[in-house]
Short mmCIF file of C-alpha atoms in Angstrom, two decimals:
data_model
loop_
_atom_site.label_atom_id
_atom_site.label_comp_id
_atom_site.label_asym_id
_atom_site.label_seq_id
_atom_site.Cartn_x
_atom_site.Cartn_y
_atom_site.Cartn_z
CA MET A 1 103.51 -227.50 132.87
CA LEU A 2 103.86 -230.59 130.43
CA GLN A 3 100.17 -229.47 129.52
CA ARG A 4 100.09 -225.79 128.80
CA PHE A 5 103.33 -226.79 126.70
CA LEU A 6 100.89 -229.47 124.70
CA LEU A 7 98.75 -226.50 124.35
CA TRP A 8 100.73 -224.22 122.63
CA LEU A 9 102.22 -226.77 120.13
CA LEU A 10 98.24 -227.50 119.47
CA SER A 11 97.76 -223.63 119.22
CA LEU A 12 100.99 -223.30 116.19
CA VAL A 13 99.46 -226.37 114.45
CA SER A 14 95.59 -225.18 114.27
CA LYS A 15 96.76 -221.19 113.57
CA ASP A 16 95.74 -221.23 109.76
CA GLU A 17 92.56 -222.76 110.42
CA PRO A 18 89.48 -220.63 110.53
CA LYS A 19 88.29 -220.13 113.60
CA THR A 20 85.24 -221.73 115.13
CA GLU A 21 81.79 -220.31 115.98
CA GLU A 22 82.88 -220.38 119.71
CA GLN A 23 85.72 -218.62 119.14
CA PHE A 24 84.41 -215.51 117.91
CA ASP A 25 83.59 -213.00 120.26
CA LEU A 26 81.43 -211.15 118.40
CA TYR A 27 77.32 -211.56 116.77
CA MET A 28 77.91 -214.02 113.59
CA PRO A 29 76.93 -212.14 110.56
CA GLU A 30 73.34 -213.74 110.38
CA GLU A 31 72.89 -212.95 114.27
CA LYS A 32 73.32 -208.96 113.73
CA MET A 33 70.15 -208.93 112.96
CA ILE A 34 70.35 -206.53 109.90
CA TYR A 35 66.81 -205.55 108.06
CA SER A 36 67.01 -205.41 104.06
CA TYR A 37 64.35 -204.08 102.23
CA TRP A 38 63.90 -202.98 98.54
CA ASP A 39 63.36 -199.58 97.64
CA GLY A 40 62.91 -199.44 94.34
CA SER A 41 66.09 -199.70 92.84
CA LYS A 42 68.37 -201.16 95.24
CA LEU A 43 68.58 -203.93 98.04
CA VAL A 44 68.88 -201.47 101.25
CA THR A 45 70.37 -203.14 104.75
CA ALA A 46 69.17 -201.49 107.73
CA ASP A 47 69.85 -201.25 111.96
CA PRO A 48 66.01 -202.16 112.59
CA MET A 49 66.47 -200.33 115.78
CA VAL A 50 67.36 -196.74 113.47
CA VAL A 51 64.13 -197.68 111.15
CA TYR A 52 62.21 -198.21 114.61
CA ARG A 53 63.07 -194.97 116.19
CA ARG A 54 61.97 -193.00 112.81
CA LEU A 55 58.68 -195.77 113.00
CA MET A 56 58.28 -194.13 116.66
CA GLU A 57 58.53 -190.19 115.70
CA LYS A 58 56.21 -190.29 113.15
CA GLY A 59 53.40 -193.62 114.92
CA PRO A 60 50.99 -190.96 116.97
CA GLU A 61 50.63 -189.05 113.71
CA LEU A 62 51.22 -192.14 111.10
CA ASN A 63 48.46 -193.71 113.06
CA VAL A 64 45.45 -190.99 112.99
CA ASP A 65 46.63 -190.64 109.72
CA MET A 66 45.56 -194.61 108.39
CA MET A 67 42.45 -194.41 110.79
CA VAL A 68 41.35 -190.87 108.45
CA ALA A 69 42.55 -192.89 105.32
CA THR A 70 39.99 -195.77 105.94
CA SER A 71 37.08 -193.53 107.41
CA PRO A 72 34.40 -192.33 105.29
CA SER A 73 35.70 -188.78 106.16
CA LYS A 74 35.93 -185.92 103.41
CA ASP A 75 39.57 -185.89 103.59
CA ALA A 76 40.30 -189.39 103.65
CA ASP A 77 42.35 -188.98 100.52
CA ASN A 78 44.65 -186.28 101.83
CA ALA A 79 45.22 -188.51 104.84
CA HIS A 80 46.15 -191.14 102.45
CA VAL A 81 48.83 -189.16 101.22
CA LEU A 82 50.23 -187.76 104.13
CA MET A 83 50.39 -191.63 105.44
CA LEU A 84 52.54 -192.59 102.54
CA GLU A 85 54.69 -189.35 102.81
CA LYS A 86 55.38 -191.02 106.24
CA ILE A 87 56.26 -194.16 105.58
CA ARG A 88 58.64 -192.78 102.63
CA TYR A 89 60.29 -191.25 105.22
CA ILE A 90 60.34 -193.72 107.98
CA PHE A 91 62.52 -195.74 105.16
CA ASP A 92 64.08 -193.07 103.03
CA VAL A 93 62.13 -194.42 99.92
CA LYS A 94 60.44 -192.40 96.97
CA PRO A 95 57.17 -192.77 94.94
CA LEU A 96 57.87 -194.99 92.17
CA GLU A 97 59.20 -192.38 88.95
CA ASN A 98 61.10 -193.64 85.65
CA ASN A 99 60.52 -197.18 86.96
CA ASN A 100 62.33 -196.26 90.30
CA GLY A 101 60.78 -196.00 93.45
CA LEU A 102 57.99 -197.86 94.88
CA THR A 103 54.48 -197.57 94.41
CA GLU A 104 52.15 -196.87 96.97
CA GLU A 105 50.95 -200.55 97.36
CA HIS A 106 54.57 -201.61 97.63
CA THR A 107 55.26 -198.82 100.32
CA ILE A 108 52.72 -200.04 102.53
CA GLY A 109 53.47 -203.50 102.54
CA LEU A 110 57.09 -202.06 103.20
CA LEU A 111 55.57 -201.10 106.75
CA ASN A 112 53.33 -203.89 106.94
CA HIS A 113 56.59 -206.38 106.60
CA PHE A 114 58.56 -204.64 108.79
CA LEU A 115 56.07 -204.53 111.94
CA THR A 116 55.74 -208.28 111.08
CA TYR A 117 59.62 -208.46 110.85
CA THR A 118 60.31 -206.54 114.63
CA GLU A 119 56.99 -208.90 115.87
CA THR A 120 59.06 -212.01 114.84
CA LEU A 121 61.95 -210.42 116.24
CA LYS A 122 60.72 -209.90 119.80
CA LYS A 123 59.07 -213.57 119.83
CA ASN A 124 62.62 -215.12 118.69
CA LEU A 125 65.20 -213.02 120.45
CA ASN A 126 67.80 -215.30 122.21
CA PRO A 127 69.97 -214.59 124.68
CA SER A 128 73.29 -213.04 123.53
CA PRO A 129 75.49 -216.48 122.65
CA ILE A 130 78.51 -214.54 124.25
CA SER A 131 77.06 -214.16 128.25
CA SER A 132 74.90 -217.58 128.38
CA PRO A 133 77.46 -220.07 128.80
CA VAL A 134 79.45 -217.56 131.00
CA VAL A 135 76.73 -217.33 133.36
CA GLU A 136 75.59 -221.15 133.09
CA GLU A 137 79.27 -221.87 134.49
CA GLU A 138 78.85 -219.25 137.07
CA VAL A 139 75.96 -220.76 138.67
CA SER A 140 76.88 -223.83 138.16
CA LYS A 141 79.85 -223.25 140.28
CA GLU A 142 77.42 -221.12 143.01
CA LEU A 143 74.70 -223.83 143.22
CA PRO A 144 75.64 -227.33 145.55
CA GLU A 145 76.00 -230.43 143.74
CA GLU A 146 73.01 -231.64 144.84
CA ILE A 147 69.78 -229.60 145.06
CA PRO A 148 67.61 -231.38 147.55
CA PRO A 149 64.25 -231.99 145.83
CA ILE A 150 61.62 -229.46 147.03
CA GLU A 151 58.19 -230.79 148.90
CA ASN A 152 55.39 -230.16 147.19
CA ILE A 153 52.88 -229.60 150.07
CA SER A 154 50.09 -228.56 148.45
CA VAL A 155 48.39 -231.88 147.18
CA SER A 156 46.65 -230.24 143.97
CA GLY A 157 42.42 -231.22 144.80
CA SER A 158 43.84 -232.77 148.50
CA THR A 159 41.92 -231.64 151.43
CA GLU A 160 44.86 -232.03 153.13
CA LYS A 161 45.26 -229.23 155.95
CA GLU A 162 47.69 -226.72 154.36
CA PRO A 163 49.88 -224.38 156.94
CA SER A 164 47.64 -221.31 157.27
CA THR A 165 49.39 -217.64 157.64
CA ASP A 166 48.26 -217.36 161.11
CA MET A 167 50.40 -220.75 162.27
CA GLN A 168 53.84 -218.87 160.16
CA GLU A 169 56.52 -217.54 162.54
CA PRO A 170 56.80 -213.83 162.80
CA SER A 171 59.14 -212.06 160.61
CA PRO A 172 62.14 -210.67 162.02
CA SER A 173 60.99 -207.50 161.83
CA VAL A 174 58.02 -207.80 163.75
CA LEU A 175 60.09 -209.65 166.43
CA GLN A 176 62.45 -206.64 167.01
CA SER A 177 59.27 -204.77 167.31
CA LEU A 178 58.09 -206.65 169.90
CA MET B 1 21.01 -191.60 137.83
CA ALA B 2 23.69 -191.64 134.94
CA ARG B 3 24.32 -194.56 133.25
CA ASN B 4 27.33 -194.61 130.98
CA LEU B 5 26.98 -196.38 127.46
CA PHE B 6 29.64 -196.72 124.69
CA ILE B 7 29.53 -196.53 121.06
CA ASN B 8 32.74 -198.22 120.01
CA GLY B 9 35.05 -198.12 117.46
CA GLU B 10 36.19 -195.39 115.05
CA SER B 11 33.15 -192.73 114.35
CA MET B 12 32.29 -190.59 112.08
CA VAL B 13 30.40 -187.59 113.78
CA TYR B 14 28.57 -184.75 112.21
CA VAL B 15 26.80 -181.74 113.26
CA ARG B 16 23.82 -179.53 111.61
CA GLY B 17 22.97 -175.88 112.53
CA PRO B 18 20.74 -173.45 111.90
CA SER B 19 19.80 -172.90 108.30
CA THR B 20 21.40 -169.57 107.78
CA ASP B 21 24.59 -170.91 109.77
CA THR B 22 27.46 -170.01 107.60
CA ASN B 23 29.47 -172.89 108.44
CA ILE B 24 26.95 -175.54 109.29
CA GLY B 25 24.08 -174.23 108.27
CA GLY B 26 21.83 -175.93 105.28
CA SER B 27 19.38 -178.91 105.42
CA GLY B 28 22.77 -181.34 105.52
CA LEU B 29 25.21 -182.68 107.49
CA THR B 30 28.63 -181.05 108.33
CA GLU B 31 31.54 -183.30 108.90
CA LEU B 32 33.09 -182.21 112.38
CA GLY B 33 35.52 -184.49 112.56
CA LEU B 34 36.58 -188.66 113.17
CA ALA B 35 36.84 -190.03 116.62
CA GLY B 36 39.76 -192.74 116.72
CA ASP B 37 38.31 -194.18 120.19
CA PRO B 38 34.91 -194.94 121.99
CA ILE B 39 32.79 -192.53 122.46
CA SER B 40 30.91 -192.23 125.83
CA VAL B 41 27.44 -191.31 125.93
CA GLN B 42 26.31 -190.01 129.47
CA ILE B 43 22.26 -190.57 130.05
CA GLY B 44 21.11 -189.01 133.17
CA ILE B 45 17.70 -190.13 133.78
CA ARG B 46 16.26 -188.02 136.35
CA HIS B 47 14.06 -189.73 138.76
CA ARG B 48 12.18 -188.20 142.59
CA ASP B 49 10.17 -190.33 145.09
CA VAL B 50 6.52 -190.06 145.70
CA ILE B 51 6.60 -190.47 149.67
CA VAL B 52 3.45 -190.91 150.98
CA ASP B 53 2.08 -191.31 154.51
CA ALA B 54 0.59 -194.89 154.45
CA TRP B 55 4.28 -195.81 153.24
CA GLY B 56 6.22 -194.21 155.81
CA PRO B 57 9.23 -191.74 155.16
CA GLU B 58 11.76 -194.19 153.74
CA VAL B 59 10.24 -196.23 151.00
CA PRO B 60 8.28 -194.64 148.22
CA MET B 61 5.23 -195.92 146.91
CA ASP B 62 5.90 -194.82 143.23
CA VAL B 63 9.26 -192.92 141.60
CA GLN B 64 7.97 -190.11 138.93
CA CYS B 65 10.86 -189.35 135.94
CA PHE B 66 11.84 -185.86 135.62
CA LEU B 67 13.00 -185.93 131.75
CA SER B 68 16.60 -186.92 130.95
CA ASP B 69 19.59 -185.27 129.46
CA VAL B 70 22.50 -186.85 127.66
CA ILE B 71 26.48 -185.67 128.25
CA ILE B 72 28.74 -187.09 125.01
CA ASN B 73 32.35 -187.15 125.22
CA MET B 74 34.68 -187.87 122.60
CA ASN B 75 38.16 -187.48 121.54
CA LEU B 76 38.31 -186.06 117.73
CA VAL B 77 41.82 -187.58 116.32
CA HIS B 78 40.99 -185.43 112.84
CA PHE B 79 38.66 -182.53 112.66
CA GLU B 80 37.65 -179.24 110.90
CA ARG B 81 38.43 -176.21 113.06
CA ASP B 82 36.30 -174.09 111.04
CA ILE B 83 32.98 -176.31 112.03
CA LEU B 84 34.50 -176.40 115.57
CA ASP B 85 34.91 -173.11 115.73
CA ALA B 86 31.25 -172.62 114.54
CA CYS B 87 30.37 -175.07 117.23
CA LEU B 88 31.80 -172.95 120.33
CA ARG B 89 30.50 -170.08 118.49
CA LEU B 90 26.77 -171.33 118.72
CA SER B 91 27.20 -172.58 122.05
CA MET B 92 28.10 -169.49 123.42
CA GLY B 93 24.88 -167.63 122.57
CA GLY B 94 25.08 -167.85 118.54
CA VAL B 95 27.00 -164.87 117.85
CA ALA B 96 28.13 -164.17 114.39
CA THR B 97 31.65 -164.53 115.27
CA VAL B 98 33.83 -166.59 117.47
CA GLY B 99 35.24 -165.32 120.77
CA LEU B 100 31.82 -162.48 120.84
CA LEU B 101 29.74 -162.86 123.54
CA GLY B 102 25.62 -162.62 123.07
CA ARG B 103 23.62 -161.04 125.42
CA ALA B 104 23.61 -162.01 128.58
CA GLY B 105 20.78 -164.82 129.74
CA ARG B 106 20.15 -165.37 125.78
CA ARG B 107 18.15 -168.56 125.26
CA LEU B 108 20.32 -170.90 122.93
CA GLY B 109 16.64 -172.15 121.34
CA ALA B 110 15.51 -168.37 121.48
CA ALA B 111 15.86 -164.88 119.85
CA VAL B 112 16.29 -162.77 123.60
CA GLY B 113 12.65 -161.98 124.67
CA GLY B 114 11.22 -163.91 121.67
CA PRO B 115 9.37 -167.43 121.22
CA GLY B 116 11.18 -170.43 121.37
CA LEU B 117 12.25 -171.29 117.55
CA ALA B 118 12.13 -174.52 115.82
CA PRO B 119 15.12 -176.45 115.72
CA PHE B 120 17.24 -175.57 112.48
CA THR B 121 15.75 -172.39 112.19
CA ALA B 122 17.95 -169.01 112.44
CA GLY B 123 18.08 -167.71 115.77
CA ASN B 124 17.88 -171.29 117.42
CA SER B 125 21.94 -172.27 118.35
CA TYR B 126 21.23 -175.62 119.44
CA ILE B 127 23.26 -178.09 116.94
CA GLY B 128 22.57 -181.61 115.67
CA LEU B 129 24.61 -184.08 116.56
CA ILE B 130 24.92 -187.36 114.64
CA ILE B 131 27.73 -190.35 115.72
CA ASP B 132 27.87 -192.68 112.77
CA SER B 133 30.41 -195.82 113.96
CA PRO B 134 30.53 -198.38 111.25
CA VAL B 135 31.92 -200.73 114.48
CA ALA B 136 28.81 -200.61 116.13
CA GLY B 137 26.49 -200.66 113.48
CA LYS B 138 24.06 -197.85 114.78
CA VAL B 139 23.72 -194.35 114.04
CA TRP B 140 22.87 -192.01 116.57
CA ARG B 141 21.54 -188.79 116.11
CA PHE B 142 21.03 -186.49 118.99
CA TYR B 143 18.51 -183.20 118.30
CA SER B 144 19.44 -180.22 120.64
CA THR B 145 23.23 -179.81 121.84
CA TYR B 146 25.58 -177.72 122.63
CA LEU B 147 29.15 -177.22 123.74
CA THR B 148 29.62 -177.75 127.61
CA GLY B 149 32.99 -176.05 128.01
CA ASN B 150 36.36 -175.57 126.19
CA PRO B 151 37.37 -178.20 123.84
CA VAL B 152 40.54 -179.42 125.48
CA SER B 153 43.26 -179.76 122.71
CA PHE B 154 46.46 -182.71 122.95
CA PRO B 155 49.30 -182.04 120.41
CA LEU B 156 50.27 -185.20 118.82
CA GLY B 157 53.48 -184.80 116.92
CA VAL B 158 53.76 -181.56 114.98
CA GLU B 159 51.04 -181.63 112.49
CA ARG B 160 47.96 -183.44 114.38
CA SER B 161 46.27 -182.52 117.94
CA ILE B 162 43.53 -184.71 119.41
CA VAL B 163 40.78 -182.39 120.65
CA ALA B 164 38.60 -183.66 123.39
CA VAL B 165 34.82 -182.09 123.30
CA GLN B 166 31.97 -182.82 125.40
CA PHE B 167 28.53 -182.14 124.17
CA ARG B 168 25.21 -181.71 126.30
CA ALA B 169 22.36 -183.39 124.91
CA ILE B 170 18.72 -181.51 126.02
CA PRO B 171 15.16 -182.45 124.95
CA TYR B 172 14.39 -178.98 123.35
CA THR B 173 10.99 -177.72 122.34
CA ASP B 174 10.37 -174.90 120.90
CA ASP B 175 7.09 -174.73 122.62
CA PRO B 176 7.36 -176.45 126.66
CA TRP B 177 3.34 -176.72 127.15
CA GLY B 178 2.98 -178.61 124.09
CA ALA B 179 0.54 -176.27 121.81
CA SER B 180 2.21 -175.65 118.94
CA LEU B 181 5.34 -177.89 118.35
CA THR B 182 7.75 -178.27 114.89
CA HIS B 183 10.36 -180.61 116.81
CA GLY B 184 8.48 -183.89 117.94
CA GLY B 185 6.45 -183.84 121.02
CA THR B 186 1.87 -184.03 121.47
CA ALA B 187 0.28 -181.26 121.45
CA GLY B 188 -0.86 -180.17 124.93
CA THR B 189 0.78 -183.06 126.50
CA GLY B 190 4.37 -180.86 127.53
CA SER B 191 7.10 -183.00 127.06
CA LEU B 192 5.86 -186.22 125.72
CA ASN B 193 7.70 -187.47 123.04
CA ALA B 194 9.94 -184.50 123.03
CA LYS B 195 13.46 -186.11 121.22
CA LEU B 196 16.64 -186.42 122.57
CA TRP B 197 17.91 -189.07 120.36
CA ASP B 198 17.13 -191.21 117.80
CA HIS B 199 18.87 -194.17 115.82
CA PRO B 200 17.95 -193.68 112.01
CA ALA B 201 19.27 -196.14 109.60
CA THR B 202 21.58 -193.93 108.10
CA ALA B 203 23.68 -190.86 109.20
CA THR B 204 20.80 -188.19 107.37
CA TRP B 205 18.66 -186.01 109.12
#
């Protein structure tokens, strides 16, 4: 009872202080993984999943356009234009005009940047900061205090005889069938 | 026994038809399309055992080679519809319009009832096929090919399609007895030196 009263008092004192990181039950702003890019006139922020879906929508055709654009085909120039149109659709950017919009080189660079960004995101993605501590606590409660060490029965390079499958006990289902 | 080879990388595919053809005629190459993945080349070498009494019935004392043909499979991610139609038209007997049929039994290399015609001349419906892969670094030039069947198209989005096509190359000559050959071979020696394919330095005829 006294402990609860003290905690209540403490909460009154710390009421006006900014909340610590642990008290947020949401993603921190930097953890929202918002993708931002320059569209030629302003900095645009975008949900990377939305951009990714647009990329997947145009992906197969974009891939062909890229192949044809870099080939000796007589349609290479046309494919290059089609490729740029698809990238502009994905990122909602416009071609350079009156000092606004992106050049062709920057448009292709934007796609490359996004692909690198998503690749990096996939490699460095951490588990959710909300759920991980809870899971750890639950797991620690369920596990016994002392976990017996696992015996290493297979020594590397050893010629010691290992238990073969012939020597193992039959499974319960096999026993039932007998 | 068939053996598969693969021409790796993206490959440009060119064709050449009879000189008078409206779509793929002339002396040069016409671009059919771009293959996005490896092209398979299946060389069918025909062998037959030579069995003699002294060797018994199981193992041959020698093996005879009875020429070869080649099956070429490719997936074109970009292609010219008119050129593909021209290949289809020539493979269906060399009629003037795609969808129409020629006379039954017409040879691809000759007019009905006529002698064999030199490749790329009017009336000869065989298609010259060149596969140029910068990745593989080798040009494949097949002299007498035809489409074996219907090109299969797979839609890719709303604009593009992949089309899978199969060609068969045979060692055609205008005179199989070797009396007057204008397309490789040695006079009087049958199929000797008849051309099936070669590897030119560049994609030209």
